[in-house]
XYZ file of N, CA and C in Angstrom:
516
model
N 17.030 -34.991 35.817
C 16.826 -33.537 35.992
C 15.441 -33.279 36.556
N 14.444 -33.977 36.117
C 13.149 -33.778 36.650
C 13.010 -34.065 38.136
N 13.771 -35.098 38.572
C 13.791 -35.452 40.033
C 14.424 -34.273 40.847
N 15.476 -33.664 40.327
C 16.118 -32.593 40.958
C 15.190 -31.382 41.084
N 14.432 -31.098 40.015
C 13.442 -29.994 40.026
C 12.351 -30.262 41.022
N 11.819 -31.482 41.049
C 10.728 -31.833 41.999
C 11.266 -31.803 43.400
N 12.438 -32.277 43.678
C 13.053 -32.245 45.001
C 13.227 -30.824 45.460
N 13.704 -29.969 44.580
C 13.924 -28.502 44.880
C 12.617 -27.843 45.186
N 11.560 -28.107 44.350
C 10.256 -27.470 44.577
C 9.687 -27.987 45.924
N 9.869 -29.276 46.201
C 9.392 -29.827 47.545
C 10.107 -29.137 48.676
N 11.448 -28.956 48.546
C 12.192 -28.332 49.624
C 11.751 -26.897 49.875
N 11.444 -26.166 48.782
C 10.989 -24.786 48.876
C 9.629 -24.776 49.604
N 8.705 -25.637 49.152
C 7.363 -25.714 49.731
C 7.478 -26.073 51.217
N 8.334 -27.025 51.579
C 8.509 -27.450 52.975
C 9.052 -26.263 53.778
N 10.006 -25.551 53.266
C 10.565 -24.414 53.967
C 9.531 -23.280 54.214
N 8.634 -23.089 53.220
C 7.561 -22.118 53.366
C 6.584 -22.490 54.440
N 6.208 -23.780 54.465
C 5.339 -24.294 55.504
C 5.957 -24.178 56.878
N 7.232 -24.527 56.961
C 7.928 -24.480 58.235
C 8.054 -23.049 58.767
N 8.339 -22.108 57.824
C 8.425 -20.692 58.169
C 7.082 -20.167 58.695
N 5.974 -20.552 57.979
C 4.672 -20.112 58.354
C 4.320 -20.653 59.751
N 4.556 -21.980 59.958
C 4.262 -22.653 61.212
C 5.053 -22.083 62.339
N 6.255 -21.604 62.110
C 7.089 -21.028 63.152
C 6.817 -19.549 63.397
N 5.830 -19.033 62.713
C 5.511 -17.587 62.913
C 6.339 -16.701 62.021
N 6.843 -17.268 60.921
C 7.664 -16.529 60.014
C 6.979 -15.507 59.178
N 5.644 -15.565 59.057
C 4.907 -14.610 58.291
C 4.846 -13.313 59.099
N 4.979 -12.196 58.416
C 5.077 -10.869 59.118
C 3.716 -10.217 59.133
N 3.454 -9.636 60.318
C 2.320 -8.727 60.511
C 2.937 -7.375 60.784
N 2.086 -6.362 60.793
C 2.585 -5.008 61.048
C 1.796 -4.509 62.306
N 2.627 -3.906 63.258
C 1.988 -3.225 64.393
C 2.667 -1.860 64.387
N 1.892 -0.833 64.410
C 2.395 0.531 64.361
C 1.633 1.422 65.413
N 2.087 2.634 65.640
C 1.420 3.558 66.489
C 1.544 4.881 65.901
N 0.425 5.669 66.029
C 0.454 7.090 65.573
C 1.159 7.950 66.600
N 1.506 7.407 67.774
C 2.115 8.152 68.841
C 3.601 8.214 68.751
N 4.260 7.172 68.104
C 5.712 7.150 67.929
C 6.066 6.218 66.779
N 7.224 6.449 66.171
C 7.652 5.641 65.053
C 8.572 4.549 65.568
N 8.810 3.533 64.687
C 9.719 2.443 65.021
C 11.056 3.011 65.455
N 11.517 2.585 66.623
C 12.792 2.965 67.176
C 12.884 4.336 67.773
N 11.774 5.099 67.773
C 11.763 6.435 68.278
C 11.397 6.443 69.778
N 11.447 7.569 70.390
C 11.090 7.720 71.809
C 9.622 7.668 71.987
N 9.182 6.933 73.035
C 7.784 6.869 73.414
C 7.445 8.086 74.205
N 6.345 8.846 73.853
C 6.010 10.041 74.626
C 5.724 9.662 76.075
N 6.126 10.595 76.964
C 6.003 10.345 78.455
C 4.555 10.068 78.892
N 3.586 10.563 78.187
C 2.179 10.348 78.597
C 1.821 8.852 78.651
N 2.591 8.031 77.928
C 2.333 6.561 77.890
C 3.219 5.805 78.862
N 3.821 6.537 79.793
C 4.790 5.951 80.770
C 4.367 6.280 82.195
N 5.186 5.776 83.147
C 4.896 5.998 84.563
C 5.158 7.501 84.905
N 5.783 8.245 84.051
C 6.057 9.666 84.290
C 4.893 10.529 83.820
N 3.934 9.923 83.100
C 2.767 10.611 82.570
C 1.504 9.959 83.092
N 0.533 9.813 82.168
C -0.760 9.269 82.568
C -0.704 7.736 82.640
N 0.383 7.125 82.133
C 0.576 5.695 82.133
C -0.554 4.976 81.387
N -0.986 5.558 80.306
C -2.049 4.950 79.519
C -1.354 4.315 78.262
N -2.028 3.319 77.683
C -1.476 2.645 76.525
C -1.590 3.504 75.308
N -0.548 3.393 74.382
C -0.609 4.205 73.185
C -1.603 3.575 72.194
N -2.022 4.364 71.201
C -2.868 3.806 70.138
C -2.001 2.875 69.273
N -2.567 1.763 68.857
C -1.912 0.789 68.043
C -2.738 0.433 66.864
N -2.077 0.203 65.737
C -2.736 -0.247 64.496
C -2.070 -1.583 64.103
N -2.903 -2.575 63.739
C -2.447 -3.895 63.393
C -2.851 -4.142 61.929
N -1.900 -4.613 61.171
C -2.164 -4.869 59.712
C -1.583 -6.223 59.292
N -2.007 -6.719 58.203
C -1.473 -7.931 57.591
C -1.770 -9.168 58.439
N -2.967 -9.200 59.054
C -3.421 -10.347 59.832
C -3.760 -11.459 58.850
N -3.180 -12.657 59.032
C -3.480 -13.718 58.084
C -4.992 -14.117 58.170
N -5.538 -14.464 57.036
C -6.991 -14.789 56.977
C -7.388 -15.996 57.817
N -6.440 -16.910 58.020
C -6.752 -18.076 58.783
C -6.519 -17.960 60.317
N -6.191 -16.778 60.765
C -5.932 -16.574 62.189
C -7.236 -16.670 62.977
N -7.204 -17.366 64.114
C -8.350 -17.534 65.011
C -8.336 -16.596 66.179
N -7.069 -16.117 66.512
C -7.003 -15.142 67.614
C -5.645 -14.415 67.501
N -5.556 -13.333 68.255
C -4.347 -12.533 68.387
C -3.887 -12.489 69.831
N -2.554 -12.237 69.933
C -1.943 -12.081 71.268
C -1.152 -10.789 71.226
N -1.328 -9.982 72.258
C -0.495 -8.758 72.327
C 0.394 -8.853 73.593
N 1.677 -8.593 73.406
C 2.642 -8.606 74.541
C 3.497 -7.344 74.417
N 3.678 -6.686 75.554
C 4.582 -5.550 75.624
C 5.645 -5.888 76.651
N 6.940 -5.770 76.233
C 7.943 -6.121 77.212
C 9.229 -5.260 77.041
N 10.078 -5.352 77.997
C 11.336 -4.574 78.097
C 12.479 -5.633 78.273
N 13.273 -5.827 77.181
C 14.358 -6.771 77.306
C 15.589 -6.206 78.027
N 15.578 -4.885 78.301
C 16.701 -4.235 78.950
C 16.628 -4.149 80.458
N 15.511 -4.706 81.030
C 15.300 -4.614 82.483
C 16.376 -5.450 83.221
N 16.752 -4.992 84.397
C 17.627 -5.719 85.236
C 17.030 -7.101 85.546
N 17.784 -8.148 85.412
C 17.227 -9.466 85.713
C 16.568 -10.109 84.488
N 16.598 -9.375 83.386
C 16.009 -9.981 82.176
C 14.690 -9.317 81.710
N 13.983 -10.081 80.862
C 12.778 -9.594 80.261
C 11.687 -9.163 81.296
N 11.132 -8.002 81.198
C 10.123 -7.491 82.090
C 8.879 -7.245 81.237
N 7.782 -7.927 81.663
C 6.500 -7.872 80.908
C 5.637 -6.708 81.422
N 5.187 -5.900 80.433
C 4.327 -4.753 80.777
C 2.853 -4.969 80.487
N 2.535 -5.921 79.570
C 1.139 -6.052 79.139
C 1.033 -7.377 78.384
N -0.019 -8.144 78.724
C -0.343 -9.393 77.924
C -1.818 -9.526 77.791
N -2.229 -9.728 76.566
C -3.649 -10.005 76.297
C -3.744 -11.046 75.191
N -4.573 -12.045 75.383
C -4.724 -13.125 74.364
C -6.191 -13.295 74.062
N -6.398 -14.167 73.041
C -7.749 -14.428 72.537
C -8.430 -13.147 72.061
N -7.623 -12.281 71.497
C -8.107 -11.061 70.858
C -8.763 -11.439 69.534
N -9.927 -10.957 69.199
C -10.526 -11.333 67.934
C -9.658 -10.976 66.766
N -9.488 -11.840 65.790
C -8.584 -11.573 64.678
C -8.975 -10.437 63.719
N -10.208 -9.927 63.955
C -10.655 -8.790 63.103
C -10.160 -7.495 63.691
N -9.526 -7.520 64.858
C -9.033 -6.305 65.533
C -7.916 -5.661 64.758
N -8.145 -4.454 64.298
C -7.079 -3.775 63.456
C -6.598 -2.534 64.130
N -7.228 -2.166 65.262
C -6.741 -0.987 65.999
C -7.118 -1.098 67.456
N -6.301 -0.495 68.319
C -6.518 -0.430 69.741
C -6.368 1.065 70.045
N -7.415 1.642 70.578
C -7.422 3.097 70.882
C -6.532 3.475 72.041
N -6.078 4.684 72.027
C -5.303 5.217 73.117
C -5.998 5.043 74.493
N -5.263 4.503 75.439
C -5.881 4.365 76.788
C -6.836 3.222 76.892
N -6.974 2.373 75.865
C -7.940 1.281 75.982
C -7.218 -0.014 75.640
N -7.937 -1.126 75.840
C -7.360 -2.464 75.620
C -8.291 -3.153 74.616
N -7.753 -4.060 73.825
C -8.594 -4.853 72.960
C -9.416 -5.880 73.691
N -10.509 -6.353 73.166
C -11.198 -7.428 73.777
C -10.313 -8.607 73.830
N -10.350 -9.364 74.909
C -9.537 -10.566 75.061
C -9.373 -10.841 76.500
N -8.490 -11.769 76.825
C -8.221 -12.205 78.218
C -6.880 -11.582 78.636
N -6.887 -10.879 79.839
C -5.739 -10.230 80.323
C -4.910 -11.080 81.250
N -3.623 -10.989 81.017
C -2.705 -11.690 81.926
C -2.181 -10.765 83.010
N -1.351 -11.279 83.853
C -0.711 -10.540 84.911
C 0.693 -10.086 84.443
N 0.899 -8.778 84.514
C 2.234 -8.261 84.086
C 3.227 -8.341 85.250
N 4.432 -7.929 84.972
C 5.474 -8.040 86.048
C 5.354 -6.936 87.115
N 4.370 -6.023 86.982
C 4.069 -5.116 88.008
C 3.075 -5.790 89.021
N 2.614 -6.997 88.657
C 1.674 -7.744 89.570
C 0.271 -7.405 89.292
N -0.096 -6.732 88.202
C -1.445 -6.385 87.919
C -1.844 -6.776 86.520
N -3.133 -6.770 86.188
C -3.537 -6.977 84.829
C -3.638 -5.601 84.174
N -3.571 -5.514 82.832
C -3.649 -4.282 82.224
C -2.287 -3.761 81.859
N -2.267 -2.603 81.262
C -1.091 -1.976 80.752
C -0.277 -1.323 81.879
N 0.982 -1.536 81.904
C 1.931 -0.841 82.749
C 3.018 -0.216 81.923
N 3.069 1.101 81.822
C 3.909 1.736 80.895
C 5.416 1.683 81.220
N 6.223 2.091 80.265
C 7.624 2.128 80.515
C 7.956 2.941 81.798
N 8.928 2.425 82.517
C 9.352 3.052 83.824
C 10.772 2.586 84.196
N 11.758 2.815 83.303
C 13.076 2.252 83.607
C 13.744 2.993 84.782
N 14.433 2.257 85.568
C 15.086 2.878 86.747
C 16.250 3.785 86.301
N 16.876 3.506 85.231
C 17.946 4.333 84.710
C 18.265 3.980 83.299
N 18.865 4.914 82.610
C 19.208 4.706 81.156
C 17.977 4.656 80.239
N 18.328 4.350 78.996
C 17.332 4.210 77.977
C 17.034 2.750 77.764
N 15.726 2.414 77.828
C 15.314 0.951 77.638
C 14.529 0.932 76.325
N 14.551 -0.279 75.757
C 13.715 -0.558 74.519
C 12.449 -1.271 75.008
N 11.344 -0.898 74.389
C 10.051 -1.523 74.712
C 9.490 -2.075 73.404
N 9.151 -3.375 73.436
C 8.627 -4.040 72.234
C 7.085 -4.293 72.370
N 6.344 -3.787 71.452
C 4.919 -4.065 71.353
C 4.817 -5.192 70.282
N 4.523 -6.407 70.777
C 4.536 -7.549 69.873
C 3.080 -8.096 69.642
N 2.871 -8.377 68.394
C 1.487 -8.967 68.019
C 1.784 -10.329 67.391
N 0.958 -11.299 67.776
C 1.049 -12.723 67.242
C -0.326 -13.074 66.794
N -0.396 -13.740 65.637
C -1.578 -14.345 65.162
C -1.477 -15.848 65.398
N -2.539 -16.473 65.980
C -2.556 -17.876 66.283
C -3.614 -18.604 65.462
N -3.422 -19.856 65.237
C -4.351 -20.633 64.480
C -5.411 -21.303 65.431
N -5.436 -20.814 66.638
C -6.476 -21.220 67.646
C -6.568 -20.210 68.757
N -7.620 -20.359 69.548
C -7.742 -19.586 70.813
C -6.973 -20.397 71.873
N -6.568 -19.660 72.896
C -5.815 -20.288 74.030
C -6.716 -20.599 75.210
N -6.518 -21.725 75.810
C -7.276 -22.054 76.987
C -6.532 -21.694 78.283
N -6.437 -20.422 78.547
C -5.703 -19.867 79.693
C -6.639 -19.021 80.531
N -6.507 -19.037 81.837
C -7.402 -18.231 82.640
C -6.938 -16.798 82.724
N -7.852 -15.918 83.033
C -7.515 -14.504 83.306
C -6.364 -14.456 84.371
N -5.374 -13.633 84.122
C -4.356 -13.449 85.182
C -3.128 -14.378 84.996
N -3.171 -15.215 83.964
C -2.010 -16.128 83.743
C -0.763 -15.243 83.483
N 0.356 -15.815 83.773
C 1.620 -15.097 83.637
C 2.263 -15.352 82.300
N 3.269 -14.588 81.987
C 3.945 -14.644 80.679
C 4.448 -16.063 80.284
N 5.066 -16.786 81.243
C 5.546 -18.124 80.989
C 4.455 -19.048 80.565
N 3.299 -18.935 81.216
C 2.156 -19.798 80.864
C 1.624 -19.434 79.491
N 1.627 -18.155 79.166
C 1.191 -17.731 77.817
C 2.150 -18.265 76.743
N 3.416 -18.073 76.961
C 4.367 -18.586 75.950
C 4.221 -20.039 75.738
N 4.063 -20.836 76.830
C 3.917 -22.279 76.709
C 2.688 -22.594 75.842
N 1.541 -21.915 76.111
C 0.318 -22.178 75.440
C 0.422 -21.800 73.974
N 1.212 -20.778 73.659
C 1.342 -20.271 72.280
C 2.228 -21.197 71.413
N 3.105 -21.905 72.057
C 4.134 -22.712 71.322
C 3.490 -23.611 70.280
N 3.941 -23.488 69.068
C 3.439 -24.324 67.991
C 2.166 -23.805 67.295
N 1.646 -22.664 67.755
C 0.373 -22.169 67.207
C 0.507 -20.802 66.556
N 1.680 -20.256 66.531
C 1.870 -18.877 65.949
C 1.987 -19.029 64.465
N 1.145 -18.295 63.762
C 1.176 -18.334 62.264
C 1.748 -17.030 61.668
N 1.791 -15.948 62.500
C 2.369 -14.709 62.023
C 2.647 -13.829 63.250
N 3.566 -12.870 63.024
C 3.944 -12.017 64.130
C 4.508 -10.724 63.637
N 4.516 -9.712 64.453
C 5.096 -8.401 64.139
C 5.486 -7.704 65.455
N 6.327 -6.689 65.314
C 6.764 -5.948 66.529
C 7.004 -4.491 66.213
N 6.792 -3.693 67.207
C 7.082 -2.257 67.150
C 7.951 -1.962 68.358
N 9.081 -1.305 68.115
C 9.969 -1.008 69.215
C 10.039 0.504 69.441
N 9.876 0.921 70.690
C 10.066 2.295 71.056
C 11.047 2.389 72.231
N 11.633 3.529 72.452
C 12.543 3.756 73.513
C 12.045 4.719 74.549
N 12.542 4.581 75.763
C 12.170 5.524 76.792
C 13.281 5.579 77.856
N 13.575 6.817 78.273
C 14.408 7.090 79.446
C 13.772 8.177 80.296
N 13.822 8.005 81.585
C 13.139 8.913 82.484
C 13.913 10.200 82.638
N 13.178 11.280 82.773
C 13.774 12.615 82.983
C 13.851 12.730 84.536
N 14.986 13.105 84.965
C 15.236 13.247 86.460
C 15.232 14.689 86.891
C-alpha cells in the first residue's frame, strides 16, 4: 500500500512539473478597454487611431526571467495573422498603457512592420488574441525577428501563459 501511495504522489508531482514546464500555469491579461470575448473598440483598429489598447498583466510567476506579448488573428485567410510581437519584456511589467509598448525587443508583424498593427479584418467578425507568456530565460533574438523564429526560441522555456480574446468586424 505504501508503494502505491508513493507512486501516486510521484505521478502527481511529475504531472505538476510537466504542466508547469509546458506553460500550464495560468497568468491573467486583461484590458480596461474591452472584456473577454467582447468587441474591441474601433479606436484600437485600422478604422480608428490604430493604437494599442491598455493591458494589465497579473499572476506572473516569481521565477519568470522575461515576458513575451503576442497579438494574433486565427481567423485570417491563410491562417494565423500576427499583429504584434515583443519579447524580453521585464517580468515586473504589470501594465502596458494605451498607445504604448512595454520595454522589450520588437518583432516584425505580418503587416511587415514592428509595433502594433490593430485589427483590420477584410470581412466578417474576427477573433484577436492578446497572449502573454512568462519564460524562465531571456531570448537571444534580434529586433525584427518573425513569429516563427520567436516560437522556436520560446519552445521549452514557457512557464506560464494567459490570453485575452476580443472580437472585431469592420463597419462598411
